CSV table of C-alpha atoms and ligand atoms in Angstrom, one decimal:
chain,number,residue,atom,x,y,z
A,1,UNK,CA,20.3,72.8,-60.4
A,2,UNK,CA,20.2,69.8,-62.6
A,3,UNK,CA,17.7,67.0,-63.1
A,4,UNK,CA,18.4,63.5,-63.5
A,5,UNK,CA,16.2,61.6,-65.5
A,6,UNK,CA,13.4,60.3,-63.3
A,7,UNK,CA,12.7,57.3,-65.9
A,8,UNK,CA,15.1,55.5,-64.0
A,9,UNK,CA,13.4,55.6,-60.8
A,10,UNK,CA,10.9,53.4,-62.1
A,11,UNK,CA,12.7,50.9,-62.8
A,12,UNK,CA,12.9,47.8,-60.2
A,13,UNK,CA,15.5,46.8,-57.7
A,14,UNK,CA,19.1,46.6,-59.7
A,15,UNK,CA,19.3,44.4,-62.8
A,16,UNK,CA,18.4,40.9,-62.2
A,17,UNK,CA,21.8,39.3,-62.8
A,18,UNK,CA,23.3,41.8,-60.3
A,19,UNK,CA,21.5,40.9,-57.2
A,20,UNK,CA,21.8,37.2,-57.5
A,21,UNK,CA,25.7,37.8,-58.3
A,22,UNK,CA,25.6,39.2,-54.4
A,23,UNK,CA,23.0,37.1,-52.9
A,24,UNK,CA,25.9,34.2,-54.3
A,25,UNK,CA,28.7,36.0,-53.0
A,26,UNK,CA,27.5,36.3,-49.9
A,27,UNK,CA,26.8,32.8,-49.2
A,28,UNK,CA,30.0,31.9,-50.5
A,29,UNK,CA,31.9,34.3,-48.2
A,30,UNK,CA,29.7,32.7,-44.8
A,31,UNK,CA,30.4,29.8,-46.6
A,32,UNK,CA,33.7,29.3,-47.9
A,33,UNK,CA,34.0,25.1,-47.0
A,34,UNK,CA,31.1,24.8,-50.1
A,35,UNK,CA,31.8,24.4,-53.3
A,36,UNK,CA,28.9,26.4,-55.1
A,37,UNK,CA,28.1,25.7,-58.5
A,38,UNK,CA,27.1,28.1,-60.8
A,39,UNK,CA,24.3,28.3,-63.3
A,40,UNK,CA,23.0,30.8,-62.9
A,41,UNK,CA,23.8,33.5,-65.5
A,42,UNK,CA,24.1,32.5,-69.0
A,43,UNK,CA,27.9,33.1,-69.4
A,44,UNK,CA,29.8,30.1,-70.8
A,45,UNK,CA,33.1,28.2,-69.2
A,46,UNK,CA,34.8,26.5,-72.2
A,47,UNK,CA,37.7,28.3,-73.2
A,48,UNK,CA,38.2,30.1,-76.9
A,49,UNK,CA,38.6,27.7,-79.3
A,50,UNK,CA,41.9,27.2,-81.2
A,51,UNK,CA,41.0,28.9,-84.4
A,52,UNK,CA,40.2,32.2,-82.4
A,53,UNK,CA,43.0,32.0,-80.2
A,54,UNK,CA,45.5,32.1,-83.3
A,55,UNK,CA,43.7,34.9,-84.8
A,56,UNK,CA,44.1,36.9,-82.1
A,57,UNK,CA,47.4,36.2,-81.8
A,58,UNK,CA,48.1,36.9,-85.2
A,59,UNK,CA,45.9,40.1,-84.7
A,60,UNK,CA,48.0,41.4,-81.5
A,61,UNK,CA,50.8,41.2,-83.7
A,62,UNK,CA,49.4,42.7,-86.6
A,63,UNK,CA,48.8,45.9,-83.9
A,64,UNK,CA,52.4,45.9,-83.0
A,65,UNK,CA,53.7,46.4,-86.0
A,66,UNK,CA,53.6,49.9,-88.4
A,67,UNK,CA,52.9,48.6,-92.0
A,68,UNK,CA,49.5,46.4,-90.3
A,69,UNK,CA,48.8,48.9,-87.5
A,70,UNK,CA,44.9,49.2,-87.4
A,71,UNK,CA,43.5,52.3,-85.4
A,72,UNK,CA,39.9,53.5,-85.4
A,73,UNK,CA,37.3,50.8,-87.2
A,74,UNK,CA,35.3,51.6,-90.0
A,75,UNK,CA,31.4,52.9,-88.5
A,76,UNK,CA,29.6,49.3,-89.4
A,77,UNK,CA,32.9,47.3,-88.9
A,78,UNK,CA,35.6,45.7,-91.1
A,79,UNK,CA,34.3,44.4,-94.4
A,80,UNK,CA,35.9,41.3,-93.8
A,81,UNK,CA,33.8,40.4,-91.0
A,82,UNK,CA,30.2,41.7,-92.5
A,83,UNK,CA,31.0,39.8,-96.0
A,84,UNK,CA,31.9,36.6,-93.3
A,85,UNK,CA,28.3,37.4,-91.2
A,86,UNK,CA,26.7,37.9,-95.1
A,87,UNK,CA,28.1,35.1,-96.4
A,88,UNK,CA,27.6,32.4,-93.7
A,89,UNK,CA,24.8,33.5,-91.2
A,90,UNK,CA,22.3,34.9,-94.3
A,91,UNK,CA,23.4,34.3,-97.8
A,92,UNK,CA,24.2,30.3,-97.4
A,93,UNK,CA,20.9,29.6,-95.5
A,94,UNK,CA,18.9,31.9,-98.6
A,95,UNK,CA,18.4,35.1,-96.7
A,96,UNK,CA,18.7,38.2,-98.6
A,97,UNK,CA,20.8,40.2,-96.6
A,98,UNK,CA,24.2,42.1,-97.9
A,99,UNK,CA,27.0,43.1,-95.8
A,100,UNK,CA,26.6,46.4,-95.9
A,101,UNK,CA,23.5,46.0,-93.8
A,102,UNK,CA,25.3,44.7,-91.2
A,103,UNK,CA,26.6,46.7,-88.4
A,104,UNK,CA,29.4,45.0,-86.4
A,105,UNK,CA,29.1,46.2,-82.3
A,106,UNK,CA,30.1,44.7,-78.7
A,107,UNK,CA,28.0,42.5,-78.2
A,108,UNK,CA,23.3,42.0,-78.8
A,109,UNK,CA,23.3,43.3,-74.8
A,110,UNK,CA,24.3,47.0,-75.8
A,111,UNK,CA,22.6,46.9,-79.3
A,112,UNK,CA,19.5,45.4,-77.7
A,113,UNK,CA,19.1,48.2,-75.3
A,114,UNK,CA,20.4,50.7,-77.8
A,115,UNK,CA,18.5,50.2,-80.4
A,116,UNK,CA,15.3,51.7,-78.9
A,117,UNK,CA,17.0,55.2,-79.2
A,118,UNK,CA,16.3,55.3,-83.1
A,119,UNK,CA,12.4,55.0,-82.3
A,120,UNK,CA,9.9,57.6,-81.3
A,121,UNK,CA,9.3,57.8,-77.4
A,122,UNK,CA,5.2,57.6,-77.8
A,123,UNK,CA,5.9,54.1,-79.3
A,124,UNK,CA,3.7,50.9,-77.7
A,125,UNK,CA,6.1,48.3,-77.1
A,126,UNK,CA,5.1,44.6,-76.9
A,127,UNK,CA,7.3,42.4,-75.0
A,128,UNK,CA,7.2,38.6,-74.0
A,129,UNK,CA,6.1,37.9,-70.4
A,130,UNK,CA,8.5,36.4,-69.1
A,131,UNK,CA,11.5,38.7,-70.8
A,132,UNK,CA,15.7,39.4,-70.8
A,133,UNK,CA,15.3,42.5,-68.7
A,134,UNK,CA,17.0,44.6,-70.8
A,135,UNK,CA,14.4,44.9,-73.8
A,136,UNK,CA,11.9,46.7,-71.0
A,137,UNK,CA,14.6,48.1,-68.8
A,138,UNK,CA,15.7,50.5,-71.7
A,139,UNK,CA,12.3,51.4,-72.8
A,140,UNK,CA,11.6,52.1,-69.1
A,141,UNK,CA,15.1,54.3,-68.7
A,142,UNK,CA,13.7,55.9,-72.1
A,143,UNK,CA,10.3,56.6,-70.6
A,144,UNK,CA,8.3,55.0,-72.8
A,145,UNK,CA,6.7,53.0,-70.3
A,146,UNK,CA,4.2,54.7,-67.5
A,147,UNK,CA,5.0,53.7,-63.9
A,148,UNK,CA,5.2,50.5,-62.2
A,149,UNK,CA,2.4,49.3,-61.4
A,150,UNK,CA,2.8,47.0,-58.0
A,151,UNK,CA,-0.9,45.7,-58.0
A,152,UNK,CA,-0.5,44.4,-61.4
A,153,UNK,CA,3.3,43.6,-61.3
A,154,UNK,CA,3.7,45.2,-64.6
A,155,UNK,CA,4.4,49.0,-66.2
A,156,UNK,CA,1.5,51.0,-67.6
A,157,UNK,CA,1.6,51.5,-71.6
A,158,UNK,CA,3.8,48.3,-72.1
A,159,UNK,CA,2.0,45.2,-73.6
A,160,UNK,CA,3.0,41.8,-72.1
A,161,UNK,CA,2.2,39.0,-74.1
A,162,UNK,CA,1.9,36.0,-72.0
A,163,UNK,CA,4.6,32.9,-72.5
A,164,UNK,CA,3.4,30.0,-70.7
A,165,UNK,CA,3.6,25.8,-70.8
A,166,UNK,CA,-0.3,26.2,-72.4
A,167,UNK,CA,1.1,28.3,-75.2
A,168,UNK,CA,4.3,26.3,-75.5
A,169,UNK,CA,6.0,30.1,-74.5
A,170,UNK,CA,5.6,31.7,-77.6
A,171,UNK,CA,3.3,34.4,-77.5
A,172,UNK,CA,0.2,34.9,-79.1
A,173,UNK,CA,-0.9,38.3,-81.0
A,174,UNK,CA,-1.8,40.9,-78.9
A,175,UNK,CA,-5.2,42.5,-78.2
A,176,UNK,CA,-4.2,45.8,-79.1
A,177,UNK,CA,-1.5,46.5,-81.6
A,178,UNK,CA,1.8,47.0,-80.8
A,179,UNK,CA,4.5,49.4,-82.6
A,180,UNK,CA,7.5,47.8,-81.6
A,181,UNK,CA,7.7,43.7,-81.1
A,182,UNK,CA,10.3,42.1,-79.1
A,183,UNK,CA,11.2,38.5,-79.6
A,184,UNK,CA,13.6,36.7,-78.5
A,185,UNK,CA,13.5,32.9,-80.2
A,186,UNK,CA,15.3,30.2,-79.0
A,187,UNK,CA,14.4,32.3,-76.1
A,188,UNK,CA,15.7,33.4,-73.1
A,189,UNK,CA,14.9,32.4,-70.5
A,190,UNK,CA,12.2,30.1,-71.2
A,191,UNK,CA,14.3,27.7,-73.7
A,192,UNK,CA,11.2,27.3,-76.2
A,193,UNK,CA,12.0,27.5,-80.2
A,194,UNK,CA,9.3,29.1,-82.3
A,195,UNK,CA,9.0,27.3,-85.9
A,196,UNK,CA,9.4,29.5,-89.3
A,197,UNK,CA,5.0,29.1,-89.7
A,198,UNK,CA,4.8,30.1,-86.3
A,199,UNK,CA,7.8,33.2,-87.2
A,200,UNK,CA,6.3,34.0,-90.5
A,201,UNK,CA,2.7,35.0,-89.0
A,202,UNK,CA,4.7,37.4,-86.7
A,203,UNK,CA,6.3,38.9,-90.0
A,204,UNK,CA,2.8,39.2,-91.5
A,205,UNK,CA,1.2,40.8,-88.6
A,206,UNK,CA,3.9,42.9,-88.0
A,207,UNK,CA,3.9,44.3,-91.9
A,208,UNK,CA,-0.2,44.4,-91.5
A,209,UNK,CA,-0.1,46.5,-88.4
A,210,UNK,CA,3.1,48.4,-89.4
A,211,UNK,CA,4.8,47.5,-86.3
A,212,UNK,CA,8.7,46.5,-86.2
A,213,UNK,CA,9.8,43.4,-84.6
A,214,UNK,CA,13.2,43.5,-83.1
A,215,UNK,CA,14.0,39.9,-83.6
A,216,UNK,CA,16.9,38.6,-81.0
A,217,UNK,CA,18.6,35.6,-82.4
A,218,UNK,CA,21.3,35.0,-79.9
A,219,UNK,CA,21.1,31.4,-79.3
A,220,UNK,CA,20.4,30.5,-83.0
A,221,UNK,CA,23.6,27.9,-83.2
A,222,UNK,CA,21.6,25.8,-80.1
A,223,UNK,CA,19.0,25.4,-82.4
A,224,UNK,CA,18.6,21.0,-83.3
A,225,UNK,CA,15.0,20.8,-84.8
A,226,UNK,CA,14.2,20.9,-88.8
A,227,UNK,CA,11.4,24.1,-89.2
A,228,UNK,CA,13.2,26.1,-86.3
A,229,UNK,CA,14.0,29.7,-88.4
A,230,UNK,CA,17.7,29.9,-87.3
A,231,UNK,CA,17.3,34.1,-88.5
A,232,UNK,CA,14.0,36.1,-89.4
A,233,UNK,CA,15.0,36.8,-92.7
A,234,UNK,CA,13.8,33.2,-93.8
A,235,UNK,CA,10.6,34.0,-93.3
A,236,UNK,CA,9.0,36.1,-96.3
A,237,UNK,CA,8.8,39.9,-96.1
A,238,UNK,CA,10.9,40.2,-92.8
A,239,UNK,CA,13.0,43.0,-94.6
A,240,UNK,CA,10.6,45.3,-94.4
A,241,UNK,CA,9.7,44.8,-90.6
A,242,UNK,CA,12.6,42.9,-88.7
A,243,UNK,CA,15.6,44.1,-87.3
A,244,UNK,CA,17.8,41.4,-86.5
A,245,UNK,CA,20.3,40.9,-83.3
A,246,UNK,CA,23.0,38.2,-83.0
A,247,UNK,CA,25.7,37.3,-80.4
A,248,UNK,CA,29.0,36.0,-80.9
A,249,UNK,CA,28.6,34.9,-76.8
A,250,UNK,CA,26.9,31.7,-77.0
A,251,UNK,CA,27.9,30.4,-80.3
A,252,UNK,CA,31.7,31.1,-79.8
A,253,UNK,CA,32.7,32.0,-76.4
A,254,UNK,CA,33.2,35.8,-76.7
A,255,UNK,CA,31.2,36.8,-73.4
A,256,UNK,CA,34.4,38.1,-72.3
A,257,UNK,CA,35.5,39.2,-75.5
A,258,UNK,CA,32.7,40.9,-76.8
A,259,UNK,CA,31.5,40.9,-80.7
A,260,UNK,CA,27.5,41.1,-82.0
A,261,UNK,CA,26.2,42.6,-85.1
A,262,UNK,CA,22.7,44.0,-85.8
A,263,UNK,CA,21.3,43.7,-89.1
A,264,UNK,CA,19.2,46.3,-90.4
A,265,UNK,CA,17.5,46.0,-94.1
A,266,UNK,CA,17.8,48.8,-96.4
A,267,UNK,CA,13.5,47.8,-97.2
A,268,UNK,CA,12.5,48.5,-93.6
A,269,UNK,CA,11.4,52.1,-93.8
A,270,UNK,CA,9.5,54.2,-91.7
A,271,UNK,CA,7.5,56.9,-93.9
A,272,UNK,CA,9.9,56.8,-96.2
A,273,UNK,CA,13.0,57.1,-93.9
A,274,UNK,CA,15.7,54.1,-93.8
A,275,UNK,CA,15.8,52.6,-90.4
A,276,UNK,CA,19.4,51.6,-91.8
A,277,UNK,CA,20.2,55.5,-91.9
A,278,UNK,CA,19.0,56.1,-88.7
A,279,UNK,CA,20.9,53.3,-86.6
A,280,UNK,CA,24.2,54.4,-89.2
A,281,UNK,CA,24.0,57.7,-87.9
A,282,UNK,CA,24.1,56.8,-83.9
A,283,UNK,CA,26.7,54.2,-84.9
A,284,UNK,CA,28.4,56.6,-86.3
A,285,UNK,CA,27.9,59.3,-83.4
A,286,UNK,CA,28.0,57.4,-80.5
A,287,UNK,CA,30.6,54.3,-81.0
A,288,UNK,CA,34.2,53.8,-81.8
A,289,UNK,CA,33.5,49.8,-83.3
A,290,UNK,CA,34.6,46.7,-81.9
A,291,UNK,CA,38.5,46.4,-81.6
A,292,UNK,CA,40.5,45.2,-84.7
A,293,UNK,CA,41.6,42.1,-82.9
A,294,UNK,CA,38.2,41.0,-81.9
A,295,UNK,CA,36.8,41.2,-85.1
A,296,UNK,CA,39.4,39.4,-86.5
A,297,UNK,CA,38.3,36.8,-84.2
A,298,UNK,CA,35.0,36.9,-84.8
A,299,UNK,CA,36.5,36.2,-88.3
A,300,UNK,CA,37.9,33.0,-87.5
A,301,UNK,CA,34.3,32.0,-86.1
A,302,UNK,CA,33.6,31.2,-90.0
A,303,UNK,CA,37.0,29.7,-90.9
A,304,UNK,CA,36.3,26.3,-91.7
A,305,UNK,CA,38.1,25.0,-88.2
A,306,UNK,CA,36.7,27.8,-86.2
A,307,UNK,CA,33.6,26.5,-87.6
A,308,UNK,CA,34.3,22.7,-86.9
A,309,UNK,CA,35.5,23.8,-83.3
A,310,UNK,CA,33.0,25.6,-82.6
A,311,UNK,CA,30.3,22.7,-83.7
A,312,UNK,CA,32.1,20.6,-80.7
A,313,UNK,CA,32.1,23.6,-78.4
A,314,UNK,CA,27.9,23.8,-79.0
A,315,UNK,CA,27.6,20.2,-78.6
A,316,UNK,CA,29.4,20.3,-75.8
A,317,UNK,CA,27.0,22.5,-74.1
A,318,UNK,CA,23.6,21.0,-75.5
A,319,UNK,CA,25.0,17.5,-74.0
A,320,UNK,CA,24.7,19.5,-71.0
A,321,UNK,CA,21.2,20.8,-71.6
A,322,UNK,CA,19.9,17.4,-72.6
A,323,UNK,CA,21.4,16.2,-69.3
A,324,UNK,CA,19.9,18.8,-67.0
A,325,UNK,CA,16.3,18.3,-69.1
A,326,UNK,CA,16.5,14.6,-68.9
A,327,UNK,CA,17.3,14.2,-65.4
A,328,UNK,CA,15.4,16.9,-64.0
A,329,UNK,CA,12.7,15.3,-65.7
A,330,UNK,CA,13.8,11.6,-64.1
A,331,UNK,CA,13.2,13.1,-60.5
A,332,UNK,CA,9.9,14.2,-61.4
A,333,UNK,CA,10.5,18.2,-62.5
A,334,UNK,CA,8.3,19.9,-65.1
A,335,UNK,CA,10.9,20.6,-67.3
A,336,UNK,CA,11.2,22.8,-70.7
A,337,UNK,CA,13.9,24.2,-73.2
A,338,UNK,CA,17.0,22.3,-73.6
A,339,UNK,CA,16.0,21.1,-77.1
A,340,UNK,CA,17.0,24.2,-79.4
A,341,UNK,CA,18.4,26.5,-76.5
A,342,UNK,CA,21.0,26.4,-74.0
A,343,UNK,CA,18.2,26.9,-71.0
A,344,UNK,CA,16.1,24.9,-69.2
A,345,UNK,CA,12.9,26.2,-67.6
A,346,UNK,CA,11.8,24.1,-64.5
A,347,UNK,CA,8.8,24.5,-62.4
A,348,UNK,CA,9.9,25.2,-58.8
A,349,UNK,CA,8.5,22.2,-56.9
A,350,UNK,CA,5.8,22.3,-53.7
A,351,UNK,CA,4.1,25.4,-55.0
A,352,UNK,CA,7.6,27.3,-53.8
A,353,UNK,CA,7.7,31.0,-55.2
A,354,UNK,CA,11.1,31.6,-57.9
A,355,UNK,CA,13.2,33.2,-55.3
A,356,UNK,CA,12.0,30.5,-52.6
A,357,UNK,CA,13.3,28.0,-55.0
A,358,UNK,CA,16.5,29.7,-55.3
A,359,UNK,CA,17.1,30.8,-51.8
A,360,UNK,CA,16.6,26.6,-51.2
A,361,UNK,CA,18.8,25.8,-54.0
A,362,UNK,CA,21.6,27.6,-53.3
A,363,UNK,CA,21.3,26.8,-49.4
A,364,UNK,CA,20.7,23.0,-49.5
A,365,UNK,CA,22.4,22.2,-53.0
A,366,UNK,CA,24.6,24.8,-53.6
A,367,UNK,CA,23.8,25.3,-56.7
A,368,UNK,CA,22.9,28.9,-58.1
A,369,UNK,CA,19.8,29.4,-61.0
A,370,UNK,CA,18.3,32.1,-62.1
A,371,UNK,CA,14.8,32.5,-61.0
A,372,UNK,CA,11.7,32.8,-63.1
A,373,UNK,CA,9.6,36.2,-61.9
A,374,UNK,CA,13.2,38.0,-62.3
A,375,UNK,CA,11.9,38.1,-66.0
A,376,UNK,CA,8.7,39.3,-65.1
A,377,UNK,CA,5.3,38.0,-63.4
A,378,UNK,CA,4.5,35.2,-65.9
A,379,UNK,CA,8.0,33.6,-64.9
A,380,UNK,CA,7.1,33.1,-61.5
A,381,UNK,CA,7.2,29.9,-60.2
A,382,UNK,CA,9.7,29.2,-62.7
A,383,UNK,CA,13.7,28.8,-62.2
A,384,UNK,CA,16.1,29.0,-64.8
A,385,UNK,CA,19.2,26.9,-65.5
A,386,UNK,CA,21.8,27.3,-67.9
A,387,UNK,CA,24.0,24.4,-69.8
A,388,UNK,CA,27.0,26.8,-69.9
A,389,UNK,CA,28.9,25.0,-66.8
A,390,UNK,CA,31.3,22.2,-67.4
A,391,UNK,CA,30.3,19.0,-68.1
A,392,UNK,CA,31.8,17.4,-64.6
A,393,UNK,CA,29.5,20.0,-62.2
A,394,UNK,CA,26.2,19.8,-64.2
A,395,UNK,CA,27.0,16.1,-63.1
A,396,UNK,CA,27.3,17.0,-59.8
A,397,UNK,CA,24.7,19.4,-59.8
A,398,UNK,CA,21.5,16.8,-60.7
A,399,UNK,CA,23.6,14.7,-58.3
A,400,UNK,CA,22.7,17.1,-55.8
A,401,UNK,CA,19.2,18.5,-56.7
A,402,UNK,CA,18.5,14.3,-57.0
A,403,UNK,CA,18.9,14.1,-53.2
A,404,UNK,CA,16.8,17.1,-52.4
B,501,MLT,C1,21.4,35.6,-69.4
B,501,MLT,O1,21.9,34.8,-68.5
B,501,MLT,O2,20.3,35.8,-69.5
B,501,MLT,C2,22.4,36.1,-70.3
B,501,MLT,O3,23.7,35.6,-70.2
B,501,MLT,C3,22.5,37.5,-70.2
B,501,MLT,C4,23.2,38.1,-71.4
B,501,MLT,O4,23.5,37.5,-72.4
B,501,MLT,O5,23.4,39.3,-71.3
């Protein structure tokens, strides 16, 4: 008889974005006269911009066509897009990192959750309380984490480092010493930017210790503050401890298209051994690469117009956050984020717990968040809104939380 793997049994309830995706679709459906206003989950509304659009295009064709028919990608992805990455995300900002240390995937989601699969299973992992689920809920499927602990709201062997308003949300060294560091900076979902000081003590405590910090830079482009790192690899000696994820989500639209990249140094070895070799090797095994025509348009990303267009598309949506932060803040909310991220972290008013607040959002304002303890127990009491909705019902949504 076969055995499933009981790590997943200790993982809690379904995956955070899930549940509130049917706690809103059931209000809408006993609902239908309300118009509901989404911002909840980080997913943005604007469409592709031009520059991408004609690259796919161009790409569709390309596929129909024998002499610039593409099959099966190369392992880390077409060199056109990793010397583009090199070039303009590394290179041009004085990071040291070549192309061919670039591996091109779907999207940081999968290669955040995948990446644990190249490290040992009797690793400590550190992670930021409150946390995207998905750095703990794949060391928990993984079982590197004990149980869960209900007493303590947290899972044995993991190390939470504590994000809160007193620490400005970025963590402080732990007690005991970690072997794998997850950050997360602009982070999600607190909105809080760490500065390159601030980054570069991470990167020296992490090469002291011998510990590797997977370094999630997903909402880098939101970034609007001088001395906010926009990668790792500015701060000195991060090739030999970081591991860098990015997103082509946030800064270009692809949520539903799908594009990331991780970058792993050729210096960051473990006893000798190449991390580089290691995350090769299950690329290699275990995926197929992006599609042709979505890396093409991740190519456009760094064409001169799709990088003008996509300037306006970013400002577009940190007009938004300023918005949210400045009138939440004009009705008398603790508000954070906004600045260098697209999220704004609120305290829920009258002493309400997370999921009170949302439960009274979404019934009174119809307005859907995210709330705080989904990310863990330091995040309760907290709510989370996003700047990815249009312009026009962010308006109408401080309209609405303004009369609560
Ligand atoms: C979020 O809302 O936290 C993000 O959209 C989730 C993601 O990027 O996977």
């Amino acid at each position: 008889m076969y055995k499933i793997n009981e790590d997943y049994l200790k993982l809690q309830g379904s995956y955070l974005f899930s549940t509130i995706a049917k706690k809103v679709n059931a209000f809408a459906q006993e609902n239908p006269d309300k118009k509901v206003i989404r911002l909840g989950i980080g997913d943005v509304t604007k469409p592709l911009a031009p520059a991408i659009i004609s690259a796919l295009h161009n790409a569709v064709d390309e596929m129909g066509n024998a002499e610039t028919f593409h099959g099966y990608a190369p392992d880390l992805g077409y060199e056109f897009l990793r010397n583009a990455i090199a070039k303009n995300d590394y290179q041009d900002r004085g990071c040291k990192i070549e192309p061919d240390e670039i591996f091109v995937s779907d999207g940081a989601k999968s290669d955040s959750g995948n990446i644990q699969e190249i490290f040992a299973k009797d690793n400590v992992v550190a992670i930021c309380d409150p946390v995207y689920p998905v750095y703990l809920d794949t060391n928990v499927m993984a079982g590197r984490t004990g149980a869960f602990d209900e007493a303590a709201q947290n899972y044995k062997g993991v190390i939470y480092m504590p994000c809160r308003a007193e620490n400005d949300f970025v963590p402080e060294m732990p007690k005991e010493n970690p072997d794998i560091i997850y950050l997360c900076f602009p982070n999600n979902p607190t909105g809080a930017a760490i500065t390159k000081e601030q980054l570069q003590v991470w990167v020296d405590y992490a090469n002291k210790i011998g510990a590797v910090i997977i370094y999630d830079a997903a909402y880098e482009a939101y970034i609007t503050e001088e001395n906010v790192p926009h990668s790792i690899y500015e701060c000195e000696g991060a090739r030999t401890c970081a591991i860098e994820l990015h997103s082509f989500s946030k800064n270009a639209g692809f949520t539903g298209l799908r594009l990331g990249y991780t970058v792993v140094p050729k210096d960051l070895k473990c006893n000798g051994v190449m991390l580089h070799s290691l995350w090769a090797r299950r690329h290699g095994t275990k995926y197929n690469g992006a599609p042709y025509i979505v890396q093409k348009a991740g190519e456009a990303v760094y064409s001169e117009e799709g990088k003008k267009q996509l300037k306006e598309q970013v400002a577009y949506y940190q007009k938004n956050a300023r918005y949210i932060f400045d009138h939440l803040k004009s009705y008398g909310y603790e508000v954070y984020g906004g600045v260098n991220a697209p999220y704004i972290w609120l305290k829920a008013p009258n002493n309400m717990t997370s999921w009170e607040f949302f439960d009274y959002l979404l019934e009174k304002a119809n307005v859907v968040g995210t709330p705080g303890s989904g990310f863990g127990k330091c995040g309760e009491t907290y709510f989370r809104l996003t700047a990815f909705g249009s312009y026009e019902n962010t308006v109408e949504a401080m309209e609405r939380i303004k009369t609560l």
